[in-house]
Structure formats: structure tokens, C-alpha cells
PDB file of C-alpha atoms in Angstrom:
ATOM      1  CA  MET A   1       0.000   0.000   0.000  1.00 69.00           C
ATOM      2  CA  GLU A   2       1.479   3.286  -1.028  1.00 76.00           C
ATOM      3  CA  VAL A   3       2.056   5.746   1.778  1.00 87.00           C
ATOM      4  CA  LYS A   4       2.910   9.202   0.501  1.00 91.00           C
ATOM      5  CA  ALA A   5       4.930  11.318   2.867  1.00 95.00           C
ATOM      6  CA  GLY A   6       6.947  14.504   2.838  1.00 96.00           C
ATOM      7  CA  SER A   7       7.941  17.601   4.709  1.00 97.00           C
ATOM      8  CA  LEU A   8       6.301  21.017   4.622  1.00 97.00           C
ATOM      9  CA  THR A   9       9.605  22.628   5.528  1.00 94.00           C
ATOM     10  CA  SER A  10      11.903  20.904   3.050  1.00 92.00           C
ATOM     11  CA  GLY A  11      13.367  22.548  -0.017  1.00 88.00           C
ATOM     12  CA  LEU A  12      13.027  26.073   1.306  1.00 87.00           C
ATOM     13  CA  LYS A  13      15.365  28.454  -0.453  1.00 81.00           C
ATOM     14  CA  SER A  14      17.466  30.819   1.587  1.00 74.00           C
ATOM     15  CA  GLN A  15      16.739  33.632  -0.862  1.00 77.00           C
ATOM     16  CA  PRO A  16      13.293  35.180  -1.348  1.00 80.00           C
ATOM     17  CA  ALA A  17      11.588  34.029  -4.545  1.00 85.00           C
ATOM     18  CA  ALA A  18       9.888  36.298  -7.055  1.00 85.00           C
ATOM     19  CA  GLU A  19       6.562  34.561  -6.580  1.00 90.00           C
ATOM     20  CA  GLU A  20       4.703  32.516  -4.018  1.00 92.00           C
ATOM     21  CA  LYS A  21       5.195  28.812  -4.506  1.00 94.00           C
ATOM     22  CA  VAL A  22       2.022  26.726  -4.388  1.00 96.00           C
ATOM     23  CA  GLU A  23       2.216  22.931  -4.342  1.00 96.00           C
ATOM     24  CA  THR A  24      -0.742  20.548  -4.245  1.00 96.00           C
ATOM     25  CA  LEU A  25      -0.105  17.828  -1.659  1.00 95.00           C
ATOM     26  CA  TYR A  26      -3.389  16.000  -1.968  1.00 94.00           C
ATOM     27  CA  GLN A  27      -6.499  16.389  -4.062  1.00 93.00           C
ATOM     28  CA  ARG A  28      -9.817  14.690  -4.424  1.00 90.00           C
ATOM     29  CA  PRO A  29     -13.288  15.852  -5.441  1.00 88.00           C
ATOM     30  CA  GLY A  30     -14.349  18.554  -2.995  1.00 88.00           C
ATOM     31  CA  LEU A  31     -10.943  19.040  -1.426  1.00 92.00           C
ATOM     32  CA  ARG A  32      -7.441  20.256  -2.153  1.00 95.00           C
ATOM     33  CA  ILE A  33      -4.556  20.448   0.324  1.00 96.00           C
ATOM     34  CA  GLU A  34      -1.759  22.848  -0.594  1.00 97.00           C
ATOM     35  CA  ARG A  35       1.561  23.975   0.723  1.00 97.00           C
ATOM     36  CA  ILE A  36       2.178  27.658   0.035  1.00 97.00           C
ATOM     37  CA  VAL A  37       5.603  29.226   0.541  1.00 96.00           C
ATOM     38  CA  SER A  38       5.592  33.021   0.818  1.00 95.00           C
ATOM     39  CA  THR A  39       8.714  35.132   0.870  1.00 93.00           C
ATOM     40  CA  GLY A  40       7.354  38.582   1.445  1.00 92.00           C
ATOM     41  CA  GLN A  41       4.584  38.452  -1.170  1.00 93.00           C
ATOM     42  CA  VAL A  42       1.332  40.203  -0.363  1.00 93.00           C
ATOM     43  CA  SER A  43      -1.960  40.630  -2.180  1.00 93.00           C
ATOM     44  CA  PRO A  44      -1.773  43.403  -4.779  1.00 91.00           C
ATOM     45  CA  ASP A  45      -2.958  46.824  -3.618  1.00 90.00           C
ATOM     46  CA  GLY A  46      -6.721  46.924  -3.485  1.00 89.00           C
ATOM     47  CA  HIS A  47      -7.098  43.240  -4.327  1.00 94.00           C
ATOM     48  CA  TRP A  48      -9.369  41.087  -2.181  1.00 96.00           C
ATOM     49  CA  TYR A  49      -9.591  37.322  -2.476  1.00 94.00           C
ATOM     50  CA  ASP A  50     -13.242  36.374  -2.969  1.00 95.00           C
ATOM     51  CA  GLN A  51     -13.318  32.608  -3.267  1.00 94.00           C
ATOM     52  CA  ASP A  52     -16.139  30.236  -4.164  1.00 93.00           C
ATOM     53  CA  SER A  53     -14.801  27.667  -1.697  1.00 94.00           C
ATOM     54  CA  ASP A  54     -14.222  27.621   2.033  1.00 95.00           C
ATOM     55  CA  GLU A  55     -10.580  27.675   3.090  1.00 96.00           C
ATOM     56  CA  TRP A  56      -8.926  26.473   6.288  1.00 97.00           C
ATOM     57  CA  VAL A  57      -5.447  27.903   6.473  1.00 97.00           C
ATOM     58  CA  LEU A  58      -2.575  27.383   8.936  1.00 98.00           C
ATOM     59  CA  VAL A  59       0.755  29.140   9.356  1.00 97.00           C
ATOM     60  CA  VAL A  60       3.239  26.290   9.763  1.00 97.00           C
ATOM     61  CA  LYS A  61       6.408  28.385   9.821  1.00 96.00           C
ATOM     62  CA  GLY A  62       6.972  32.115   9.787  1.00 96.00           C
ATOM     63  CA  SER A  63       4.371  34.783  10.260  1.00 97.00           C
ATOM     64  CA  ALA A  64       1.898  36.851   8.307  1.00 97.00           C
ATOM     65  CA  ARG A  65      -0.753  39.516   8.550  1.00 98.00           C
ATOM     66  CA  LEU A  66      -4.210  38.865   7.146  1.00 97.00           C
ATOM     67  CA  ARG A  67      -6.926  41.458   6.649  1.00 96.00           C
ATOM     68  CA  ILE A  68     -10.564  40.418   6.643  1.00 96.00           C
ATOM     69  CA  GLU A  69     -12.876  42.878   4.909  1.00 95.00           C
ATOM     70  CA  GLY A  70     -14.826  44.844   7.467  1.00 94.00           C
ATOM     71  CA  GLU A  71     -12.329  44.346  10.269  1.00 95.00           C
ATOM     72  CA  ALA A  72     -10.527  47.377  11.661  1.00 95.00           C
ATOM     73  CA  GLN A  73      -7.050  45.928  11.587  1.00 96.00           C
ATOM     74  CA  ASP A  74      -4.925  43.077  10.286  1.00 97.00           C
ATOM     75  CA  ARG A  75      -4.886  39.750  12.095  1.00 97.00           C
ATOM     76  CA  GLU A  76      -1.381  38.784  13.155  1.00 97.00           C
ATOM     77  CA  LEU A  77      -0.693  35.127  12.448  1.00 98.00           C
ATOM     78  CA  GLY A  78       2.247  33.248  13.914  1.00 97.00           C
ATOM     79  CA  GLU A  79       3.342  29.631  13.856  1.00 96.00           C
ATOM     80  CA  GLY A  80       0.447  27.323  14.656  1.00 97.00           C
ATOM     81  CA  ASP A  81      -2.249  29.941  14.031  1.00 98.00           C
ATOM     82  CA  TYR A  82      -5.147  28.925  11.819  1.00 97.00           C
ATOM     83  CA  VAL A  83      -8.134  30.701  10.313  1.00 97.00           C
ATOM     84  CA  PHE A  84     -11.280  29.353   8.715  1.00 96.00           C
ATOM     85  CA  LEU A  85     -12.342  31.582   5.835  1.00 96.00           C
ATOM     86  CA  PRO A  86     -15.862  30.866   4.599  1.00 95.00           C
ATOM     87  CA  ALA A  87     -16.503  31.173   0.875  1.00 94.00           C
ATOM     88  CA  HIS A  88     -16.846  34.806  -0.188  1.00 95.00           C
ATOM     89  CA  CYS A  89     -15.272  36.076   2.999  1.00 96.00           C
ATOM     90  CA  ARG A  90     -13.189  38.733   1.300  1.00 96.00           C
ATOM     91  CA  HIS A  91      -9.642  38.866   2.581  1.00 96.00           C
ATOM     92  CA  ARG A  92      -6.155  39.899   1.615  1.00 96.00           C
ATOM     93  CA  VAL A  93      -2.649  39.029   2.719  1.00 96.00           C
ATOM     94  CA  ALA A  94      -1.134  42.252   4.048  1.00 96.00           C
ATOM     95  CA  TRP A  95       2.331  40.947   4.942  1.00 96.00           C
ATOM     96  CA  THR A  96       4.381  37.738   4.992  1.00 96.00           C
ATOM     97  CA  ARG A  97       7.748  37.100   6.568  1.00 95.00           C
ATOM     98  CA  SER A  98      10.395  36.728   3.921  1.00 92.00           C
ATOM     99  CA  GLU A  99      13.466  35.269   5.634  1.00 91.00           C
ATOM    100  CA  PRO A 100      13.141  32.549   6.617  1.00 91.00           C
ATOM    101  CA  PRO A 101      10.122  31.929   4.400  1.00 95.00           C
ATOM    102  CA  THR A 102       6.549  31.667   5.625  1.00 96.00           C
ATOM    103  CA  VAL A 103       5.005  28.231   5.056  1.00 97.00           C
ATOM    104  CA  TRP A 104       1.211  27.851   4.934  1.00 97.00           C
ATOM    105  CA  LEU A 105      -0.978  24.798   4.823  1.00 98.00           C
ATOM    106  CA  ALA A 106      -4.201  25.571   2.959  1.00 97.00           C
ATOM    107  CA  ILE A 107      -7.200  23.265   2.776  1.00 97.00           C
ATOM    108  CA  HIS A 108      -9.672  24.299   0.093  1.00 96.00           C
ATOM    109  CA  LEU A 109     -13.152  22.934   0.672  1.00 93.00           C
ATOM    110  CA  PHE A 110     -15.438  22.965  -2.305  1.00 88.00           C
ATOM    111  CA  THR A 111     -19.196  22.745  -2.042  1.00 76.00           C
ATOM    112  CA  LYS A 112     -19.498  19.871  -4.462  1.00 61.00           C
ATOM    113  CA  CYS A 113     -17.758  16.627  -3.850  1.00 53.00           C
TER     114      CYS A 113
ATOM    115  CA  MET B   1     -19.249  36.913   8.471  1.00 69.00           C
ATOM    116  CA  GLU B   2     -17.872  34.729  11.204  1.00 76.00           C
ATOM    117  CA  VAL B   3     -14.191  33.884  10.901  1.00 87.00           C
ATOM    118  CA  LYS B   4     -13.142  31.162  13.291  1.00 91.00           C
ATOM    119  CA  ALA B   5      -9.519  31.232  14.267  1.00 95.00           C
ATOM    120  CA  GLY B   6      -7.221  29.719  16.833  1.00 96.00           C
ATOM    121  CA  SER B   7      -3.793  28.336  17.565  1.00 97.00           C
ATOM    122  CA  LEU B   8      -2.655  24.737  17.359  1.00 97.00           C
ATOM    123  CA  THR B   9      -0.002  25.434  19.967  1.00 94.00           C
ATOM    124  CA  SER B  10      -2.071  27.256  22.567  1.00 92.00           C
ATOM    125  CA  GLY B  11      -3.159  25.760  25.872  1.00 88.00           C
ATOM    126  CA  LEU B  12      -0.408  23.162  25.972  1.00 87.00           C
ATOM    127  CA  LYS B  13       0.208  21.940  29.491  1.00 81.00           C
ATOM    128  CA  SER B  14       3.738  21.763  30.786  1.00 74.00           C
ATOM    129  CA  GLN B  15       3.011  18.382  32.370  1.00 77.00           C
ATOM    130  CA  PRO B  16       2.278  15.228  30.370  1.00 80.00           C
ATOM    131  CA  ALA B  17      -1.401  14.276  30.381  1.00 85.00           C
ATOM    132  CA  ALA B  18      -2.772  10.820  31.077  1.00 85.00           C
ATOM    133  CA  GLU B  19      -4.409  10.625  27.671  1.00 90.00           C
ATOM    134  CA  GLU B  20      -4.065  12.081  24.238  1.00 91.00           C
ATOM    135  CA  LYS B  21      -6.201  15.153  23.735  1.00 94.00           C
ATOM    136  CA  VAL B  22      -8.242  15.211  20.547  1.00 96.00           C
ATOM    137  CA  GLU B  23     -10.102  18.351  19.516  1.00 96.00           C
ATOM    138  CA  THR B  24     -12.243  18.770  16.399  1.00 96.00           C
ATOM    139  CA  LEU B  25     -11.385  22.061  14.694  1.00 95.00           C
ATOM    140  CA  TYR B  26     -13.678  21.727  11.717  1.00 94.00           C
ATOM    141  CA  GLN B  27     -16.168  19.160  10.496  1.00 92.00           C
ATOM    142  CA  ARG B  28     -18.451  18.713   7.564  1.00 90.00           C
ATOM    143  CA  PRO B  29     -19.804  15.670   5.722  1.00 88.00           C
ATOM    144  CA  GLY B  30     -16.835  13.718   4.410  1.00 88.00           C
ATOM    145  CA  LEU B  31     -14.210  15.560   6.403  1.00 92.00           C
ATOM    146  CA  ARG B  32     -12.988  16.185   9.927  1.00 95.00           C
ATOM    147  CA  ILE B  33      -9.956  18.266  10.929  1.00 96.00           C
ATOM    148  CA  GLU B  34      -8.531  17.496  14.362  1.00 97.00           C
ATOM    149  CA  ARG B  35      -5.793  18.741  16.615  1.00 97.00           C
ATOM    150  CA  ILE B  36      -4.217  15.899  18.587  1.00 97.00           C
ATOM    151  CA  VAL B  37      -1.867  16.561  21.493  1.00 96.00           C
ATOM    152  CA  SER B  38       0.306  13.612  22.494  1.00 95.00           C
ATOM    153  CA  THR B  39       2.470  13.565  25.588  1.00 93.00           C
ATOM    154  CA  GLY B  40       4.257  10.259  25.266  1.00 92.00           C
ATOM    155  CA  GLN B  41       1.205   8.154  24.423  1.00 93.00           C
ATOM    156  CA  VAL B  42       1.664   5.298  21.973  1.00 93.00           C
ATOM    157  CA  SER B  43      -0.658   2.705  20.472  1.00 93.00           C
ATOM    158  CA  PRO B  44      -1.226  -0.182  22.878  1.00 91.00           C
ATOM    159  CA  ASP B  45       1.064  -3.179  22.357  1.00 90.00           C
ATOM    160  CA  GLY B  46      -0.037  -5.180  19.366  1.00 89.00           C
ATOM    161  CA  HIS B  47      -2.728  -2.679  18.386  1.00 94.00           C
ATOM    162  CA  TRP B  48      -2.909  -1.495  14.796  1.00 96.00           C
ATOM    163  CA  TYR B  49      -5.161   1.312  13.636  1.00 94.00           C
ATOM    164  CA  ASP B  50      -7.260   0.047  10.725  1.00 95.00           C
ATOM    165  CA  GLN B  51      -9.466   2.924   9.647  1.00 94.00           C
ATOM    166  CA  ASP B  52     -12.321   3.080   7.183  1.00 93.00           C
ATOM    167  CA  SER B  53     -11.267   6.573   6.144  1.00 93.00           C
ATOM    168  CA  ASP B  54      -8.163   8.048   4.598  1.00 95.00           C
ATOM    169  CA  GLU B  55      -6.086  10.216   6.909  1.00 96.00           C
ATOM    170  CA  TRP B  56      -3.629  13.004   6.137  1.00 96.00           C
ATOM    171  CA  VAL B  57      -1.572  13.715   9.217  1.00 97.00           C
ATOM    172  CA  LEU B  58       1.055  16.362  10.001  1.00 98.00           C
ATOM    173  CA  VAL B  59       3.419  16.805  12.942  1.00 97.00           C
ATOM    174  CA  VAL B  60       3.093  20.506  13.794  1.00 97.00           C
ATOM    175  CA  LYS B  61       5.264  20.489  16.908  1.00 96.00           C
ATOM    176  CA  GLY B  62       7.369  17.783  18.518  1.00 96.00           C
ATOM    177  CA  SER B  63       8.249  14.446  17.032  1.00 97.00           C
ATOM    178  CA  ALA B  64       6.957  10.913  16.765  1.00 97.00           C
ATOM    179  CA  ARG B  65       7.640   7.488  15.351  1.00 98.00           C
ATOM    180  CA  LEU B  66       5.040   5.808  13.182  1.00 97.00           C
ATOM    181  CA  ARG B  67       5.072   2.160  12.110  1.00 96.00           C
ATOM    182  CA  ILE B  68       3.303   1.117   8.921  1.00 96.00           C
ATOM    183  CA  GLU B  69       2.438  -2.579   8.788  1.00 95.00           C
ATOM    184  CA  GLY B  70       4.825  -4.386   6.491  1.00 95.00           C
ATOM    185  CA  GLU B  71       7.610  -1.837   6.810  1.00 95.00           C
ATOM    186  CA  ALA B  72      10.875  -2.901   8.401  1.00 95.00           C
ATOM    187  CA  GLN B  73      11.218   0.040  10.748  1.00 96.00           C
ATOM    188  CA  ASP B  74       9.448   3.012  12.229  1.00 97.00           C
ATOM    189  CA  ARG B  75       9.170   6.233  10.283  1.00 97.00           C
ATOM    190  CA  GLU B  76      10.676   9.151  12.174  1.00 97.00           C
ATOM    191  CA  LEU B  77       8.455  12.221  11.976  1.00 98.00           C
ATOM    192  CA  GLY B  78       9.621  15.693  12.945  1.00 97.00           C
ATOM    193  CA  GLU B  79       8.084  19.127  12.718  1.00 96.00           C
ATOM    194  CA  GLY B  80       6.554  19.719   9.305  1.00 96.00           C
ATOM    195  CA  ASP B  81       6.517  16.037   8.318  1.00 98.00           C
ATOM    196  CA  TYR B  82       3.270  14.682   6.897  1.00 97.00           C
ATOM    197  CA  VAL B  83       2.002  11.255   5.900  1.00 97.00           C
ATOM    198  CA  PHE B  84      -1.016  10.221   3.869  1.00 96.00           C
ATOM    199  CA  LEU B  85      -2.492   7.002   5.248  1.00 96.00           C
ATOM    200  CA  PRO B  86      -5.010   5.382   2.910  1.00 95.00           C
ATOM    201  CA  ALA B  87      -7.999   3.686   4.513  1.00 94.00           C
ATOM    202  CA  HIS B  88      -7.073   0.277   5.913  1.00 95.00           C
ATOM    203  CA  CYS B  89      -3.375   1.033   5.833  1.00 96.00           C
ATOM    204  CA  ARG B  90      -2.636  -0.521   9.203  1.00 96.00           C
ATOM    205  CA  HIS B  91      -0.374   1.603  11.341  1.00 96.00           C
ATOM    206  CA  ARG B  92       0.564   2.287  14.924  1.00 96.00           C
ATOM    207  CA  VAL B  93       2.153   5.117  16.829  1.00 96.00           C
ATOM    208  CA  ALA B  94       5.375   3.745  18.302  1.00 96.00           C
ATOM    209  CA  TRP B  95       6.553   6.837  20.150  1.00 96.00           C
ATOM    210  CA  THR B  96       5.622  10.475  20.760  1.00 95.00           C
ATOM    211  CA  ARG B  97       7.670  13.209  22.352  1.00 95.00           C
ATOM    212  CA  SER B  98       6.269  14.085  25.744  1.00 92.00           C
ATOM    213  CA  GLU B  99       7.881  17.358  26.803  1.00 91.00           C
ATOM    214  CA  PRO B 100       7.142  19.662  25.212  1.00 91.00           C
ATOM    215  CA  PRO B 101       4.081  17.911  23.809  1.00 94.00           C
ATOM    216  CA  THR B 102       3.714  16.661  20.269  1.00 96.00           C
ATOM    217  CA  VAL B 103       0.973  18.424  18.303  1.00 97.00           C
ATOM    218  CA  TRP B 104      -0.575  16.740  15.271  1.00 97.00           C
ATOM    219  CA  LEU B 105      -2.974  18.008  12.655  1.00 98.00           C
ATOM    220  CA  ALA B 106      -5.124  15.150  11.370  1.00 97.00           C
ATOM    221  CA  ILE B 107      -7.480  15.389   8.395  1.00 97.00           C
ATOM    222  CA  HIS B 108      -9.884  12.466   8.197  1.00 96.00           C
ATOM    223  CA  LEU B 109     -11.285  11.946   4.730  1.00 93.00           C
ATOM    224  CA  PHE B 110     -14.403   9.818   4.528  1.00 88.00           C
ATOM    225  CA  THR B 111     -15.542   8.155   1.365  1.00 75.00           C
ATOM    226  CA  LYS B 112     -19.044   9.523   1.543  1.00 60.00           C
ATOM    227  CA  CYS B 113     -19.685  13.211   1.639  1.00 53.00           C
TER     228      CYS B 113
END
């Protein structure tokens, strides 16, 4: 029986990358698990994520600031902090730690499965 | 819009607990996300987990040893290491770090949703 395994913290570059790196770790109908490596990237000015799917997201390493539309200030996220973002909960990433990189685990939960 | 948030590493006791602590963070048909805090607990002698559901499991903090049936030795898991255990992949937890506690994130994936 095949047992897939890996490390969320392996292969991290010491230098910031130009773009966020998104890797699908597991996928099936209704669900996708991703590792996201941020090195200082933020959402573009004025851009809000407005997703059709729920998202459960965890900061594994590093730290970040997340703004939820309608909230007065950014949420500070450190290692081990998680947030459940319902579909169409508009949000943006205001800051991510660059060095060492910030590693997220994102679980995208689609309505249909 | 309600945004649930929390920390996987909050509320950890400095003393080992008698039992593993399992907390459901999110649940919907076909899926359950749990935080598990181990403080030295292992699977009982001779006991193998044999689950009807797939499980994706991550060591967030601490370390553990996992034995997959049919493998010659335990897998060593450290912070950031994950394993995908298909349903009926028999396995047992051979060791968990006690102090500080070992924190797991477990995603149980049921066939029906």
C-alpha cells in the first residue's frame, strides 16, 4: 500500500523568490490540500480574495498579517495559528515574513464533492 | 461573516497528560480536521489502527515514530513532516515526544460526503 509522505519545511530556499510557490499535496473531489511558501509576497494593492470555496489555512512556519474585509485591523498570524475563511469572505494578505520563508498549509473545501 | 480562528499550539500543558487530547477544529460531511496533542502516548502493544477513512496527518510540533504494517522500521516524523495514510493502511504510533508535547494536525477523509 502506497504511503505518501513529505515535509512542509523541506526545499526552502534561503533567498526570497519572485513569486509565491504553491504545491498541491493531496487532491480529491471537494478538497485540495496545498503547501504555500511566501517570501514577502502580499496581495496586490486593493485586491481582495473572494473565493467560491471555504478555506482552512494554517501558518506552519513564519508569520503573516491577514486582513478580513470589514475588520478594523490586520490579524497577526504566527506559527500554529489557523483561520477558517468561509466562501466569499473577502480577505487579503497584508504581509508575509520573507526570511526565513513563511510556510502555509491551505485546505480548500469545495461545495461539491 | 464569522471567521473562526485559533492556535494549534495554545493551551499546551507543561506536564504530560494521562491521555491524548483530541479536539475537532472543523467538520463537515466527508471531512474532519482534528488537533491531537500527544504527551508520550503510543498505540497499545499489538494494536494497529485500521481505519475506514483516509487520513492526512502532520506533525506541527514535537516528534513521533510511526510504524506502517509491512515496513521494516518506524518512520521518524519531525516538525513539518506529513504522511497520507489510505484507509485500511494498518499503522501504529510507536513513540511520541512528551515534553514539550507533540501536536498533530489530522485530516480524516471519509468516502461519503
